[in-house]
Coordinates of C-alpha atoms and ligand atoms in Angstrom, one line a residue:
M269 CA 0.0 0.0 -0.1
S270 CA 1.2 3.4 -0.8
V271 CA 1.5 6.3 1.4
A272 CA -0.8 8.4 -0.8
E273 CA -3.6 5.6 -0.3
T274 CA -3.4 5.7 3.4
A275 CA -3.5 9.5 3.6
V276 CA -6.5 10.9 5.4
K277 CA -9.3 12.0 2.8
T278 CA -11.0 15.4 2.8
F279 CA -14.5 15.4 3.4
A280 CA -15.4 16.1 -0.2
E281 CA -13.3 13.1 -1.3
L282 CA -15.3 10.7 0.9
S283 CA -17.9 8.4 -0.7
F284 CA -21.6 8.8 0.4
E285 CA -21.2 5.5 2.5
E286 CA -18.2 7.2 4.3
K287 CA -20.0 10.5 4.9
L288 CA -23.1 8.5 6.3
D289 CA -20.6 6.5 8.5
R290 CA -19.1 9.9 9.9
L291 CA -22.7 11.2 10.6
A292 CA -23.4 7.9 12.6
E293 CA -20.2 8.2 14.5
V294 CA -20.9 11.9 15.5
A295 CA -24.4 10.9 16.5
V296 CA -23.0 8.1 18.9
K297 CA -20.0 9.7 20.2
V298 CA -21.0 13.6 20.5
G299 CA -24.9 13.4 20.2
L300 CA -25.3 10.6 22.8
G301 CA -22.0 10.3 24.5
L302 CA -23.2 6.6 24.7
R303 CA -21.6 4.9 27.5
E304 CA -20.1 1.3 27.6
G305 CA -22.9 -1.2 28.6
Q306 CA -25.7 1.3 28.1
E307 CA -28.9 0.3 26.1
L308 CA -30.1 2.4 23.1
I309 CA -33.7 2.8 22.0
M310 CA -33.8 4.3 18.4
T311 CA -36.8 5.6 16.2
A312 CA -36.3 6.0 12.5
P313 CA -38.3 6.4 9.2
M314 CA -38.2 3.2 7.2
E315 CA -36.1 5.1 4.5
A316 CA -33.3 5.9 7.0
L317 CA -32.4 2.2 7.4
P318 CA -28.8 2.8 6.0
L319 CA -28.1 5.4 8.7
A320 CA -30.0 3.4 11.4
R321 CA -27.6 0.3 10.6
K322 CA -24.4 2.4 10.8
I323 CA -25.6 4.0 14.1
T324 CA -26.3 0.5 15.5
E325 CA -22.7 -0.6 14.3
H326 CA -21.2 2.4 16.1
A327 CA -23.2 2.0 19.1
Y328 CA -22.1 -1.7 19.5
K329 CA -18.5 -0.6 18.9
A330 CA -19.0 1.8 21.7
G331 CA -20.0 -1.0 23.9
A332 CA -24.1 -0.8 23.8
L333 CA -25.7 -3.5 25.7
L334 CA -28.6 -3.7 23.1
V335 CA -29.8 -1.4 20.3
T336 CA -33.7 -1.6 19.7
T337 CA -35.0 0.4 16.8
F338 CA -38.8 1.2 16.0
Y339 CA -39.2 2.1 12.3
A340 CA -42.1 4.4 11.0
D341 CA -43.6 4.1 7.6
D342 CA -45.2 7.1 5.9
P343 CA -47.5 5.1 3.6
S344 CA -48.8 3.0 6.6
V345 CA -49.4 6.2 8.5
L346 CA -51.5 7.5 5.5
A347 CA -53.2 4.2 5.2
R348 CA -54.4 4.7 8.9
F349 CA -55.8 8.3 8.2
E350 CA -57.6 7.2 4.9
N351 CA -59.1 3.8 6.2
A352 CA -59.0 3.3 9.9
P353 CA -62.3 3.5 12.0
D354 CA -63.0 6.8 13.7
A355 CA -62.0 5.4 17.3
S356 CA -58.6 4.8 16.0
F357 CA -57.8 8.6 16.2
D358 CA -58.3 8.7 20.0
Y359 CA -56.0 5.6 20.5
A360 CA -52.3 5.4 21.1
P361 CA -50.3 2.3 22.2
V362 CA -49.9 3.2 25.9
W363 CA -48.4 -0.4 26.5
L364 CA -45.6 0.4 24.0
Q365 CA -44.9 3.9 25.5
D366 CA -44.9 2.7 29.0
G367 CA -42.3 0.0 27.9
V368 CA -40.1 2.7 26.4
A369 CA -40.4 4.8 29.6
A370 CA -39.3 1.7 31.6
G371 CA -36.3 1.3 29.2
F372 CA -35.3 5.0 29.9
R373 CA -35.7 4.4 33.7
G374 CA -33.6 1.4 33.3
G375 CA -30.6 3.4 31.8
A376 CA -31.4 3.4 28.0
A377 CA -30.3 6.3 25.9
R378 CA -32.6 7.6 23.1
L379 CA -31.8 8.5 19.5
A380 CA -34.4 9.8 17.0
I381 CA -33.7 10.0 13.3
A382 CA -35.8 12.8 11.8
G383 CA -36.8 12.7 8.0
A384 CA -40.4 11.9 7.8
N385 CA -42.3 13.6 4.9
P386 CA -43.1 17.1 6.5
A387 CA -46.4 17.4 4.4
L388 CA -47.5 13.9 4.9
L389 CA -50.8 14.8 6.6
A390 CA -51.4 18.2 4.9
K391 CA -54.5 16.9 3.1
Q392 CA -56.0 14.9 6.0
D393 CA -58.9 16.0 8.2
P394 CA -57.2 18.4 10.7
A395 CA -59.5 17.2 13.5
K396 CA -58.3 13.7 13.0
V397 CA -54.6 14.8 12.9
S398 CA -55.2 16.8 16.1
R399 CA -57.0 14.0 17.9
A400 CA -54.3 11.5 17.0
N401 CA -51.5 14.0 18.0
V402 CA -53.2 14.5 21.4
A403 CA -53.7 10.6 22.0
A404 CA -50.0 10.1 21.0
S405 CA -48.8 12.9 23.3
K406 CA -50.7 11.6 26.3
A407 CA -49.4 8.1 25.8
A408 CA -45.8 9.3 25.3
K409 CA -45.9 11.7 28.4
P410 CA -44.0 9.5 30.8
A411 CA -41.2 8.8 28.2
M412 CA -41.2 12.4 27.1
E413 CA -41.0 13.7 30.6
L414 CA -37.7 11.8 31.2
I415 CA -36.4 13.5 28.1
T416 CA -37.6 17.1 28.7
R417 CA -36.1 16.7 32.1
H418 CA -33.0 15.6 30.6
E419 CA -32.9 12.6 32.9
I420 CA -31.3 10.5 30.1
N421 CA -28.9 11.1 27.2
W422 CA -30.6 11.8 24.0
T423 CA -30.0 13.2 20.7
I424 CA -31.8 13.6 17.1
V425 CA -30.0 13.6 13.8
A426 CA -31.5 13.7 10.3
Y427 CA -31.9 11.6 7.1
A428 CA -32.6 13.0 3.7
T429 CA -35.6 11.1 2.5
P430 CA -36.9 11.6 -1.0
E431 CA -40.3 13.1 0.0
W432 CA -38.7 15.5 2.3
A433 CA -36.0 16.5 -0.2
K434 CA -38.6 17.2 -2.8
L435 CA -40.5 19.7 -0.5
V436 CA -37.1 21.5 0.3
F437 CA -36.0 21.6 -3.5
P438 CA -39.2 21.7 -5.5
G439 CA -38.7 21.4 -9.2
E440 CA -35.6 19.4 -9.0
P441 CA -35.4 15.7 -10.0
E442 CA -35.6 13.5 -7.0
A443 CA -32.0 12.4 -7.2
I444 CA -30.6 16.0 -7.3
A445 CA -32.9 17.1 -4.6
V446 CA -31.8 14.2 -2.3
A447 CA -28.2 15.1 -2.9
K448 CA -28.7 18.8 -2.2
L449 CA -30.5 18.0 1.0
W450 CA -27.6 15.7 2.0
D451 CA -25.1 18.4 1.4
A452 CA -27.1 20.8 3.4
I453 CA -27.6 18.2 6.3
F454 CA -23.8 17.5 6.3
V455 CA -22.8 21.2 6.4
A456 CA -25.5 22.1 9.1
S457 CA -24.6 19.0 11.3
R458 CA -20.9 20.2 11.2
I459 CA -19.5 17.0 9.8
A460 CA -18.3 18.3 6.7
V461 CA -14.9 19.1 8.2
D462 CA -11.7 17.1 8.8
D463 CA -12.2 16.4 12.4
P464 CA -16.0 16.7 13.3
V465 CA -15.5 15.5 17.0
K466 CA -13.0 18.3 17.6
E467 CA -15.3 20.8 15.6
W468 CA -18.2 19.9 17.9
Q469 CA -16.0 20.4 21.2
E470 CA -15.1 23.8 19.8
H471 CA -18.6 24.8 18.8
G472 CA -19.9 23.6 22.1
S473 CA -17.6 25.8 24.0
R474 CA -18.4 28.9 21.8
L475 CA -22.1 28.5 22.7
K476 CA -21.3 27.8 26.4
K477 CA -19.5 31.2 26.5
R478 CA -22.6 33.0 25.3
V479 CA -24.7 30.9 27.8
D480 CA -22.4 32.0 30.6
M481 CA -22.6 35.6 29.6
L482 CA -26.5 35.5 29.6
N483 CA -26.7 33.6 32.9
A484 CA -24.5 36.2 34.5
K485 CA -26.8 39.0 33.3
R486 CA -30.0 37.7 35.1
F487 CA -32.3 39.6 32.9
H488 CA -36.1 40.0 33.9
S489 CA -37.2 39.8 30.3
L490 CA -36.2 40.0 26.6
H491 CA -37.7 42.6 24.2
F492 CA -37.9 41.6 20.5
K493 CA -38.5 44.3 18.1
S494 CA -38.6 44.1 14.2
P495 CA -40.8 45.8 11.5
I496 CA -43.4 42.9 12.0
T497 CA -42.8 42.0 15.8
D498 CA -43.0 44.0 19.1
L499 CA -42.8 41.3 21.9
T500 CA -41.8 41.2 25.5
V501 CA -40.9 37.9 26.8
G502 CA -40.6 37.7 30.6
L503 CA -38.1 35.2 31.9
A504 CA -39.0 32.7 34.7
D505 CA -37.6 33.5 38.0
D506 CA -34.5 31.5 38.4
H507 CA -34.2 30.8 34.8
L508 CA -31.0 29.2 33.5
W509 CA -29.7 29.6 29.8
A510 CA -28.6 26.4 28.1
G511 CA -26.9 25.6 24.8
G512 CA -24.0 23.6 23.4
G513 CA -24.7 20.4 25.3
T514 CA -26.1 19.2 28.5
T515 CA -25.1 16.8 31.3
A516 CA -28.2 14.6 31.7
G517 CA -29.5 13.4 34.9
N518 CA -27.6 10.1 34.4
G519 CA -24.4 11.9 34.4
I520 CA -23.8 11.6 30.7
Y521 CA -22.7 14.8 28.6
C522 CA -24.9 14.8 25.3
Q523 CA -25.8 17.1 22.5
P524 CA -29.6 16.7 22.3
N525 CA -29.8 18.3 18.7
I526 CA -27.6 17.8 15.7
P527 CA -27.4 20.5 14.5
T528 CA -27.7 23.1 17.3
E529 CA -26.9 26.8 17.2
E530 CA -29.3 28.1 19.9
C531 CA -29.1 29.5 23.4
F532 CA -32.4 29.0 25.1
T533 CA -34.2 29.5 28.3
T534 CA -37.5 29.2 30.2
P535 CA -39.9 32.3 29.7
H536 CA -42.5 33.2 32.5
K537 CA -45.7 31.7 31.5
D538 CA -47.7 34.8 32.7
R539 CA -45.4 37.5 31.5
V540 CA -45.4 37.5 27.8
D541 CA -47.1 40.6 26.1
G542 CA -47.2 41.9 22.5
T543 CA -47.5 40.9 18.9
V544 CA -45.2 38.5 16.9
K545 CA -45.2 37.0 13.4
A546 CA -43.4 34.0 12.4
T547 CA -40.5 34.3 9.8
K548 CA -40.7 30.8 8.5
P549 CA -43.4 28.4 7.9
L550 CA -43.9 25.8 10.5
S551 CA -44.2 22.0 9.8
H552 CA -46.0 20.4 12.5
Q553 CA -46.7 16.6 12.7
G554 CA -47.1 16.3 8.9
T555 CA -49.1 19.5 8.4
L556 CA -47.9 22.9 7.3
I557 CA -48.8 26.2 9.0
E558 CA -47.8 29.5 7.2
N559 CA -47.5 33.1 8.1
I560 CA -48.4 32.6 11.9
A561 CA -49.4 35.9 13.7
V562 CA -50.2 36.0 17.3
R563 CA -50.9 38.5 20.1
F564 CA -50.1 37.7 23.7
E565 CA -51.6 39.2 26.7
G566 CA -50.5 38.3 30.3
G567 CA -48.5 35.2 28.8
K568 CA -51.5 33.9 26.9
I569 CA -52.3 33.8 23.0
V570 CA -55.5 35.8 22.7
E571 CA -55.4 36.1 18.8
A572 CA -53.9 33.7 16.5
T573 CA -54.0 33.7 12.6
A574 CA -52.0 32.0 9.7
T575 CA -52.5 32.2 5.9
A576 CA -52.4 28.4 5.8
G577 CA -53.2 25.8 8.3
E578 CA -55.0 28.3 10.6
D579 CA -57.4 25.5 11.7
V580 CA -54.4 23.2 12.6
L581 CA -52.8 26.1 14.6
N582 CA -56.0 26.8 16.6
R583 CA -56.6 23.2 17.4
L584 CA -52.9 23.0 18.5
I585 CA -53.1 25.9 20.9
S586 CA -56.4 24.5 22.2
T587 CA -54.6 21.2 23.2
D588 CA -54.5 22.3 26.8
E589 CA -54.3 25.2 29.1
G590 CA -50.5 25.4 28.6
A591 CA -50.7 25.2 24.8
R592 CA -51.3 28.9 24.5
R593 CA -48.3 29.9 26.6
L594 CA -44.5 29.9 26.0
G595 CA -42.4 27.0 27.3
E596 CA -39.1 28.2 25.5
V597 CA -37.3 31.4 24.1
A598 CA -34.2 30.9 22.1
L599 CA -31.6 33.3 20.6
V600 CA -29.9 32.3 17.2
P601 CA -27.8 34.8 15.3
H602 CA -28.8 35.4 11.6
S603 CA -25.1 34.5 10.7
S604 CA -25.8 30.9 11.8
P605 CA -24.7 28.5 9.0
I606 CA -28.2 27.2 8.6
A607 CA -29.5 30.7 8.1
Q608 CA -26.8 31.5 5.7
S609 CA -27.4 28.4 3.7
G610 CA -30.8 30.0 2.8
V611 CA -32.4 26.6 2.7
L612 CA -35.9 26.4 4.3
F613 CA -35.8 22.8 5.7
W614 CA -39.6 22.5 6.7
N615 CA -38.0 20.7 9.7
T616 CA -37.8 22.2 13.1
L617 CA -34.5 20.5 14.0
F618 CA -33.0 22.7 11.3
D619 CA -35.1 25.8 10.9
E620 CA -35.1 26.5 14.6
N621 CA -31.4 26.8 14.4
A622 CA -31.6 29.4 11.5
A623 CA -33.5 32.0 13.6
S624 CA -34.4 33.1 17.0
H625 CA -37.5 31.3 18.1
I626 CA -40.2 30.7 20.8
A627 CA -41.9 27.5 21.7
L628 CA -45.4 27.0 22.7
G629 CA -46.2 24.4 25.5
Q630 CA -43.8 22.4 27.8
A631 CA -40.8 24.2 29.4
Y632 CA -37.5 22.4 30.0
S633 CA -37.2 22.1 33.7
T634 CA -33.3 21.9 33.3
C635 CA -33.6 25.6 32.3
L636 CA -34.3 26.6 35.9
I637 CA -31.9 26.6 38.7
G638 CA -32.6 23.3 40.5
G639 CA -35.6 22.7 38.3
E640 CA -34.7 18.9 37.5
K641 CA -35.5 18.1 41.2
M642 CA -38.6 20.2 41.4
D643 CA -42.2 18.9 41.1
D644 CA -44.8 20.4 38.8
A645 CA -46.2 22.8 41.4
A646 CA -42.8 24.1 42.3
L647 CA -42.0 24.7 38.6
A648 CA -45.3 26.4 37.9
K649 CA -44.5 28.8 40.9
L650 CA -41.2 30.0 39.2
G651 CA -43.3 30.6 36.0
A652 CA -42.4 27.4 34.0
N653 CA -45.3 26.3 31.6
S654 CA -46.5 22.8 31.4
S655 CA -48.3 21.3 28.5
L656 CA -48.7 18.2 26.3
I657 CA -47.2 20.1 23.4
H658 CA -43.8 21.6 22.8
V659 CA -43.7 23.4 19.3
D660 CA -41.0 25.7 18.2
W661 CA -41.5 28.4 15.7
M662 CA -39.2 31.0 14.2
I663 CA -39.5 34.8 14.9
G664 CA -36.0 35.9 14.1
S665 CA -34.6 37.5 11.0
G666 CA -31.8 39.9 9.9
E667 CA -34.1 42.7 11.0
M668 CA -34.6 41.6 14.5
D669 CA -33.4 43.7 17.5
V670 CA -33.3 42.0 20.9
D671 CA -32.7 43.9 24.2
G672 CA -32.3 42.3 27.7
I673 CA -34.3 44.2 30.3
S674 CA -33.2 44.1 33.9
T675 CA -35.3 44.3 37.0
D676 CA -34.8 48.0 37.2
G677 CA -36.3 48.4 33.7
S678 CA -32.9 49.4 32.0
A679 CA -32.4 47.9 28.5
E680 CA -29.1 46.4 27.2
P681 CA -28.8 45.6 23.4
L682 CA -28.1 42.0 22.9
M683 CA -28.8 41.7 19.1
R684 CA -29.0 44.2 16.4
K685 CA -30.2 43.3 12.9
G686 CA -30.1 39.6 13.9
E687 CA -26.5 39.5 15.1
W688 CA -25.0 39.3 18.7
V689 CA -23.9 42.8 19.7
Ligands
ZN999 ZN1 -35.2 25.7 20.7
ZN1000 ZN1 -37.8 23.7 21.5

């Protein structure tokens, strides 16, 4: 073998197989920080089988005890919506979700591969979609709580499925659309570099610096101002900013989202006022909601419109009492590589990392000092919201100014025209 043949290849020189292998390795080592002897529970779209297999291989190489994967199939989901009896839409397999929750409590890590068709259910009856979502969220609550409380290490990565790629790059032939989406995923996921593990360490510590700065400020609220938005978001008492990785309750350091560019914290559920318009469309559980505009009063949405999917939006915010209130506020600069790519992904994992955003619904208890050890009543007392839903939508742009407001009312510029000051 010649020296040239053993030389390390640049990312561009890798075959698609090798690139996928790198994404799998980063998912296991950086995303999960999977520990030797740990069990892994994975969910994936059927089309993502090649990545699921590579992740499985890397997990076992890292010492996984057992990898169990649940595959979802878009055509089978559609078959349900088109043929199942009415009672099906209020049903979810509690027995399965209870089993998953038991797995997490027993020490399993969780990995989700995103990539389902964002518009799969766009033509289905919004009432059925909403009922099925509520039933699924209720069944998944015990398992989801372990995730939102960061009791276990977890991560999400993406796979470029054809239906998703065609939505992102309409007008392109399928093969070109898929190739373009893969390139965008690899760049956004920060693996298109010579040493992705090192790149992630550096990226994580840059985010941590911002988080430390924001935590030192102890702001009372944030003020978002742009030509289409004038919104004051009160921050929860004892709120904590997070970003660039989390040490889970089981002691394992993980990156819950690949990619991630956000610094986020818990807003106060009763102290959000003003008007805000979305700067990107929202893909929610197979439906699309465009041009969201809402008005908040005392923390609660009192008016909500959208130019498409308004019915879905109104059902979503009627899910429960907390669905009209905020559970997360996040700052993302307009210069983030995902924003700069100009690609609209129709997938929150990516689009939320292209712009500052807010999330309706459940708050992260880890974004409160000591929150992971508090019960629901103690969390609510600090202003943390609770709900069956957690839906992020984008409000930031290159025209957004953000001020941090102190308890004495003084304002400090944090972002100007979408960039950190
Ligand atoms: Zn977020
Ligand atoms: Zn979120």
